PDB file of C-alpha atoms in Angstrom:
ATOM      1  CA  UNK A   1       9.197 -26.100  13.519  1.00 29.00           C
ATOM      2  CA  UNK A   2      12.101 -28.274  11.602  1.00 34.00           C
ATOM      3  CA  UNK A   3      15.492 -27.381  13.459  1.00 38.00           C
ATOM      4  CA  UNK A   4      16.748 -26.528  10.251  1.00 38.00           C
ATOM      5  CA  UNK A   5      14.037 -23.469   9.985  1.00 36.00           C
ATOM      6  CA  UNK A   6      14.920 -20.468  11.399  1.00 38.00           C
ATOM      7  CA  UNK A   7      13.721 -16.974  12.010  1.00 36.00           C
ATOM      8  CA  UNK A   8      16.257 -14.570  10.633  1.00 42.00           C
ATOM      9  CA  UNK A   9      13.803 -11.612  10.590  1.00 38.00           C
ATOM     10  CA  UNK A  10      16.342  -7.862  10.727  1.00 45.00           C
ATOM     11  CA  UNK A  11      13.913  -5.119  10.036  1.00 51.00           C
ATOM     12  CA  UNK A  12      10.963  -6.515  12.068  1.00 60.00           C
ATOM     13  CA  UNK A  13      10.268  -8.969  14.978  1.00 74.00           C
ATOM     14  CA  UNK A  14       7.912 -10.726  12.411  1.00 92.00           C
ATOM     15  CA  UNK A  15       8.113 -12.799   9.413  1.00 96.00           C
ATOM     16  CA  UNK A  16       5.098 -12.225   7.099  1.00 97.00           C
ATOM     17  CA  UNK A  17       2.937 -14.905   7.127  1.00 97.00           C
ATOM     18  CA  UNK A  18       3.857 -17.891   4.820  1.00 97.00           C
ATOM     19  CA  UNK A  19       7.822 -17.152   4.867  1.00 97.00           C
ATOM     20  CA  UNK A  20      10.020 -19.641   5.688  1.00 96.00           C
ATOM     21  CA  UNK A  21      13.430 -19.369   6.324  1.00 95.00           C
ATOM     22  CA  UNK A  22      16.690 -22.211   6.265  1.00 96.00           C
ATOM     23  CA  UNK A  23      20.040 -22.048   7.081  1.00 96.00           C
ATOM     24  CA  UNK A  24      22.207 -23.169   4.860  1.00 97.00           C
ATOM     25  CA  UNK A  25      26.042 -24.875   5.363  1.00 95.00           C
ATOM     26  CA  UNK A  26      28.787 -25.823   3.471  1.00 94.00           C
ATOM     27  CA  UNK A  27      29.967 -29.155   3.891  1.00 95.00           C
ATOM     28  CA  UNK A  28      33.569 -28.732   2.864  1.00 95.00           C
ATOM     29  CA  UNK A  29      36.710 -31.985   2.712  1.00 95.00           C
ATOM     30  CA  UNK A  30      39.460 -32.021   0.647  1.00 97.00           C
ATOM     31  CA  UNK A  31      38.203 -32.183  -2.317  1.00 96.00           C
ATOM     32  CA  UNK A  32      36.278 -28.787  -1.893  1.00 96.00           C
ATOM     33  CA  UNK A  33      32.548 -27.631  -0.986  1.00 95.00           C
ATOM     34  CA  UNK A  34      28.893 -28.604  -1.301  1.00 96.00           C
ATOM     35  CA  UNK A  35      26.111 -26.885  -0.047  1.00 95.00           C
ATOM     36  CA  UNK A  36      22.096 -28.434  -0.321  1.00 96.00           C
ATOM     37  CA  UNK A  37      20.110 -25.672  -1.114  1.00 96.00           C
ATOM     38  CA  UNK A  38      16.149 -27.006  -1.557  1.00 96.00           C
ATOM     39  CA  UNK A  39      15.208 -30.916  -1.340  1.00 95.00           C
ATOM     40  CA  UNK A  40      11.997 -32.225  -1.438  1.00 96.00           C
ATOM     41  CA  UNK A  41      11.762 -33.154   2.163  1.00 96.00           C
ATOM     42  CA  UNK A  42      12.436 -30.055   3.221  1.00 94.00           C
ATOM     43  CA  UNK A  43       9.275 -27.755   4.922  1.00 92.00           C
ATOM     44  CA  UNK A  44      10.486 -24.427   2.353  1.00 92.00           C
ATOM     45  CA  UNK A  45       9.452 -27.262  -0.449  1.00 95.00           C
ATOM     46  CA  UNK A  46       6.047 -26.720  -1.996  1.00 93.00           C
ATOM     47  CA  UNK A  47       6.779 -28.376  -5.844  1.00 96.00           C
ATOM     48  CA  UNK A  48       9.288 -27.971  -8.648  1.00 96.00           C
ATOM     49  CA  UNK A  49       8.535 -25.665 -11.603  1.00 97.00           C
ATOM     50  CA  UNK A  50      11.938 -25.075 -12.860  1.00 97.00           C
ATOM     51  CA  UNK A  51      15.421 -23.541 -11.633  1.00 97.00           C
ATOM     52  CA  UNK A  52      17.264 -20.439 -12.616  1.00 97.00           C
ATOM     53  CA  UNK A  53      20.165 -17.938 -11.956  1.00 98.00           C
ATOM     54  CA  UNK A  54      20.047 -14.168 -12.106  1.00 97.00           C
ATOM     55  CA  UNK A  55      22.609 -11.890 -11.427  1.00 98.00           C
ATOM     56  CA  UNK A  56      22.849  -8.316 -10.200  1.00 97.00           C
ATOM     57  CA  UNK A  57      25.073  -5.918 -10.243  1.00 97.00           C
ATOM     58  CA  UNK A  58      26.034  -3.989  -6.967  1.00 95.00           C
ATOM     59  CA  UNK A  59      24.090  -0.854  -6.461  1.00 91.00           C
ATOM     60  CA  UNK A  60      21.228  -2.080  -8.487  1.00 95.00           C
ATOM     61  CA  UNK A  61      17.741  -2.625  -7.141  1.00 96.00           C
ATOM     62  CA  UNK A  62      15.644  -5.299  -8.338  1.00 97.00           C
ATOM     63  CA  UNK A  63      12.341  -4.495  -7.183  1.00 97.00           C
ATOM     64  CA  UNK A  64       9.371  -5.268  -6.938  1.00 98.00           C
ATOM     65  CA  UNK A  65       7.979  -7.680  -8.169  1.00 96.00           C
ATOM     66  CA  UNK A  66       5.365 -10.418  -7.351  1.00 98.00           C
ATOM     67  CA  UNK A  67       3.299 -13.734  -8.712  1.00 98.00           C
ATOM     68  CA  UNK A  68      -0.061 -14.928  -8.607  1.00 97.00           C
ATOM     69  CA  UNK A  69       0.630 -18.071  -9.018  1.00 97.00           C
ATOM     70  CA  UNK A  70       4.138 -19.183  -8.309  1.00 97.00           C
ATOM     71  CA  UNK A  71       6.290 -19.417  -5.095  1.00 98.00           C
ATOM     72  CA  UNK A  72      10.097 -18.855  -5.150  1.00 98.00           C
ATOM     73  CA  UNK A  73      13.035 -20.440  -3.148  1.00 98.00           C
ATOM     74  CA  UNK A  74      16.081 -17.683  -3.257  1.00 98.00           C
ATOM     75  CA  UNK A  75      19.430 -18.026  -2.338  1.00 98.00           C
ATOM     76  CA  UNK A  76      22.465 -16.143  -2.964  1.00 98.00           C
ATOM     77  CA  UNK A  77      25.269 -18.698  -4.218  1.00 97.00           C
ATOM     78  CA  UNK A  78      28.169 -15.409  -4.775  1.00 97.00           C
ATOM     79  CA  UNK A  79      28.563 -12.405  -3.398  1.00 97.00           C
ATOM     80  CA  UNK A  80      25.999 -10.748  -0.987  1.00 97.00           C
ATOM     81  CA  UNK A  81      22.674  -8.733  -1.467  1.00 97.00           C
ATOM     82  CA  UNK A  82      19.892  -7.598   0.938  1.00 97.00           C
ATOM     83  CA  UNK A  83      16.473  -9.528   0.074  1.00 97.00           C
ATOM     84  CA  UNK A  84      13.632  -7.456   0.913  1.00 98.00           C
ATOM     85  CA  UNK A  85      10.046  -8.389   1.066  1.00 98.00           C
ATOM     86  CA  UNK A  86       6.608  -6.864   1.903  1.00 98.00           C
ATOM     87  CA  UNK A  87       3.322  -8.268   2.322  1.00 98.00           C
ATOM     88  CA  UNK A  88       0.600  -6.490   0.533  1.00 96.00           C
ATOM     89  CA  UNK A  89      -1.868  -9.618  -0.057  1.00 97.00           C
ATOM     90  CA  UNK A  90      -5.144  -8.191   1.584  1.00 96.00           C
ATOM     91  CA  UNK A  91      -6.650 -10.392   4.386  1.00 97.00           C
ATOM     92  CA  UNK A  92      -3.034 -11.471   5.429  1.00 97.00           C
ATOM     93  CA  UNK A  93      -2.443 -11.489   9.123  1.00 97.00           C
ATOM     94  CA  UNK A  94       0.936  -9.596   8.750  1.00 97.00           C
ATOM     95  CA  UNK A  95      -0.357  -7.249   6.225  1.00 97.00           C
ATOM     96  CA  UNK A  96       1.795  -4.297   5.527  1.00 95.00           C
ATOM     97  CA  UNK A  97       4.950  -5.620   7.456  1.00 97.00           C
ATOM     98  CA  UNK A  98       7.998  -5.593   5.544  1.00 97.00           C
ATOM     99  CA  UNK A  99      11.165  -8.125   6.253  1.00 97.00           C
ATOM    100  CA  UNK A 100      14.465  -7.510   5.526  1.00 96.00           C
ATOM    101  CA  UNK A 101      17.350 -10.070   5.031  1.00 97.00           C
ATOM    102  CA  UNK A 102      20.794  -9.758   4.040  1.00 96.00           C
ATOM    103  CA  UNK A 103      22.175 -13.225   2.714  1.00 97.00           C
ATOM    104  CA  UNK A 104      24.788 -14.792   0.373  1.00 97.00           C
ATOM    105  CA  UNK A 105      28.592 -16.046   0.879  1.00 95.00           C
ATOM    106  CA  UNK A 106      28.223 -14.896   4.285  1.00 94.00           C
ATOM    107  CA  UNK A 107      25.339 -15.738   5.220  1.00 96.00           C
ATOM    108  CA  UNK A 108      23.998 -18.755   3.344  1.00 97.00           C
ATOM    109  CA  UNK A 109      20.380 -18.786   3.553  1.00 97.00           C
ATOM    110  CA  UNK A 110      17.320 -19.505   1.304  1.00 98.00           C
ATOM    111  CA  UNK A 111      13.811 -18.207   1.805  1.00 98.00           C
ATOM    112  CA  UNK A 112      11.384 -19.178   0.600  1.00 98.00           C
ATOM    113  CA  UNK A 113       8.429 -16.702  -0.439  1.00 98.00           C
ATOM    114  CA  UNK A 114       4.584 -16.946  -0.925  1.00 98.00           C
ATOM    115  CA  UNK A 115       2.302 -16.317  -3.772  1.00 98.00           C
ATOM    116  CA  UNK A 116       1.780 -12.254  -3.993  1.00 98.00           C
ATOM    117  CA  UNK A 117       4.190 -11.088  -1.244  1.00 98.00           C
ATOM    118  CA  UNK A 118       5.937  -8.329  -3.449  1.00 98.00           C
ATOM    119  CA  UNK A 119      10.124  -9.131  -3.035  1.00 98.00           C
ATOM    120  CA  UNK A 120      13.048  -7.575  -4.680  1.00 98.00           C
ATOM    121  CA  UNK A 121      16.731  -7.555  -3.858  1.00 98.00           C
ATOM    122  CA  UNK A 122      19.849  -5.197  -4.164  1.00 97.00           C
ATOM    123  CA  UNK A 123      23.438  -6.869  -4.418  1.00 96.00           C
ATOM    124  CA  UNK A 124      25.838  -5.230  -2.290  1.00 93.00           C
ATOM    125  CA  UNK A 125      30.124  -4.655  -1.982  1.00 91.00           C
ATOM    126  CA  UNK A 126      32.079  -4.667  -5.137  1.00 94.00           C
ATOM    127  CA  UNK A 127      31.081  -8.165  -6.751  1.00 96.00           C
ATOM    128  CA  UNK A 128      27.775  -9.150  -8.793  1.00 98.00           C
ATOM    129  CA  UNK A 129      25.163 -10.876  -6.681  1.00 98.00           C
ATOM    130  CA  UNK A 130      23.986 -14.156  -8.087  1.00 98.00           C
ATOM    131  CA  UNK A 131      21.339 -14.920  -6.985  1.00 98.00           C
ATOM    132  CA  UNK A 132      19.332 -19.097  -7.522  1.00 98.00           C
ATOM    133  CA  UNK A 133      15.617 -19.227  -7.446  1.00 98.00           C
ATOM    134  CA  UNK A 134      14.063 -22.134  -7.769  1.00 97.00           C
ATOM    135  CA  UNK A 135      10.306 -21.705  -8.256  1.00 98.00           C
ATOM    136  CA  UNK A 136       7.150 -23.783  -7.775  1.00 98.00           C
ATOM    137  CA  UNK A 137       5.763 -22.370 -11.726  1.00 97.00           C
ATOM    138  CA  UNK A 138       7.696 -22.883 -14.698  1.00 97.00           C
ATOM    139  CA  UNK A 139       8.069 -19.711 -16.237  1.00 96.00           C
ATOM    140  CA  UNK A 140       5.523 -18.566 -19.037  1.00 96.00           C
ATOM    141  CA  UNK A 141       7.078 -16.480 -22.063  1.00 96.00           C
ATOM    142  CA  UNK A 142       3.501 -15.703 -23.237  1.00 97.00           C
ATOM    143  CA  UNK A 143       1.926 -15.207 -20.082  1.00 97.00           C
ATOM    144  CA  UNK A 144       4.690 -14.178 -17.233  1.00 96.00           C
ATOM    145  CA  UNK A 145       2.997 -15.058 -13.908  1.00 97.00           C
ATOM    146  CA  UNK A 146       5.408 -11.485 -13.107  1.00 96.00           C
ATOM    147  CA  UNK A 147       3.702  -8.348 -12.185  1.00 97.00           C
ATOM    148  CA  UNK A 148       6.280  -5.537 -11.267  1.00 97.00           C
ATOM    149  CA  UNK A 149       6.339  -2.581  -9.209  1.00 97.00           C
ATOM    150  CA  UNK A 150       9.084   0.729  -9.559  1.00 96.00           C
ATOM    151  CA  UNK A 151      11.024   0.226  -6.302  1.00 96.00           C
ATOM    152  CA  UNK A 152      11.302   3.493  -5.874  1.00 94.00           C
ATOM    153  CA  UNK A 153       8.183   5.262  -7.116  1.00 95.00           C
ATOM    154  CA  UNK A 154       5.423   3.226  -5.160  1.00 95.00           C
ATOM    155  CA  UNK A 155       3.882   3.971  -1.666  1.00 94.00           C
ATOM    156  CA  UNK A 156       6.161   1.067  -0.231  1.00 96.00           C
ATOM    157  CA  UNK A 157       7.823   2.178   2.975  1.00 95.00           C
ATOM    158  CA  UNK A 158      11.492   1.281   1.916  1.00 96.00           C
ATOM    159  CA  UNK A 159      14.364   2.396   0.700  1.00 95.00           C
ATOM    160  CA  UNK A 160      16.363   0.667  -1.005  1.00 95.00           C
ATOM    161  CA  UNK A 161      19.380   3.739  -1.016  1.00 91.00           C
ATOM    162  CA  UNK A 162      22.754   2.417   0.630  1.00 85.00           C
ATOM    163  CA  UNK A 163      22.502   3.249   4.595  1.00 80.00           C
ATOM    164  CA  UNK A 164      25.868   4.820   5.293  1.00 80.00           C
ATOM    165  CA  UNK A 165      27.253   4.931   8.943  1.00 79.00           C
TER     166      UNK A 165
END
């Protein structure tokens, strides 16, 4: 595994199968800050389909969702929100386990996530969450590769409620 690739699993000891995970860092001068999120030598990179930003607004959960046929790349470029995922894709060795991950300004990460692993994400603190994704599909206004889930009227086993104390 590339050095840059790390395991930054929180809920279990376990990615799911097929998610890969890399640090990010600013490098910062004078002048100000960059920060490489995906290149094409990287081993998150699969292919390019196109590149977006979406924001969300603290307190809001958006969940779940999946693809057939595309893979995303996520990273949070502002603020902070807590990416979770779960693997429902029958046959999978990690079937059922659910990962956690809480990334952004603080903890610049992307992942990068599979074909049918169901994903959603929840900003968190006072600020909007904006969140990159750049995906292996382009998207399809007639026929969204998108198949969504209520994140909180499903038989997932998460909550996606604010965990006080």
């Amino acid at each position: 595994m590339p050095e840059n690739i790390k395991k930054y699993e929180l809920k279990s000891k376990q990615l799911i199968d097929g998610i890969k995970v890399k640090q990010l860092k600013w490098i910062t001068d004078e002048r100000g800050k960059l920060m490489e999120i995906l290149r094409c030598d990287d081993a998150t990179f699969e292919k390019f389909g196109q590149v977006y930003v979406t924001t969300c607004y603290p307190g809001v959960a958006k969940a779940w969702h999946y693809h057939q046929h595309q893979a995303d790349n996520i990273s949070v470029i502002k603020g902070m929100a807590r990416i979770a995922l779960c693997d429902r894709r029958i046959g999978s060795t990690t079937y059922g386990l659910i990962n956690e991950f809480f990334i952004g300004e603080d903890n610049p990460v992307l992942i990068h996530i599979p074909v049918k692993v169901l994903h959603g994400f929840k900003a968190y603190g006072t600020e909007p969450a904006y969140i990159v994704n750049t995906v292996t599909q382009p998207y399809n206004h007639q026929d969204p590769d998108e198949f969504r889930i209520d994140p909180f009227e499903n038989d997932i086993p998460y909550d996606w409620t604010l965990k006080q104390g």
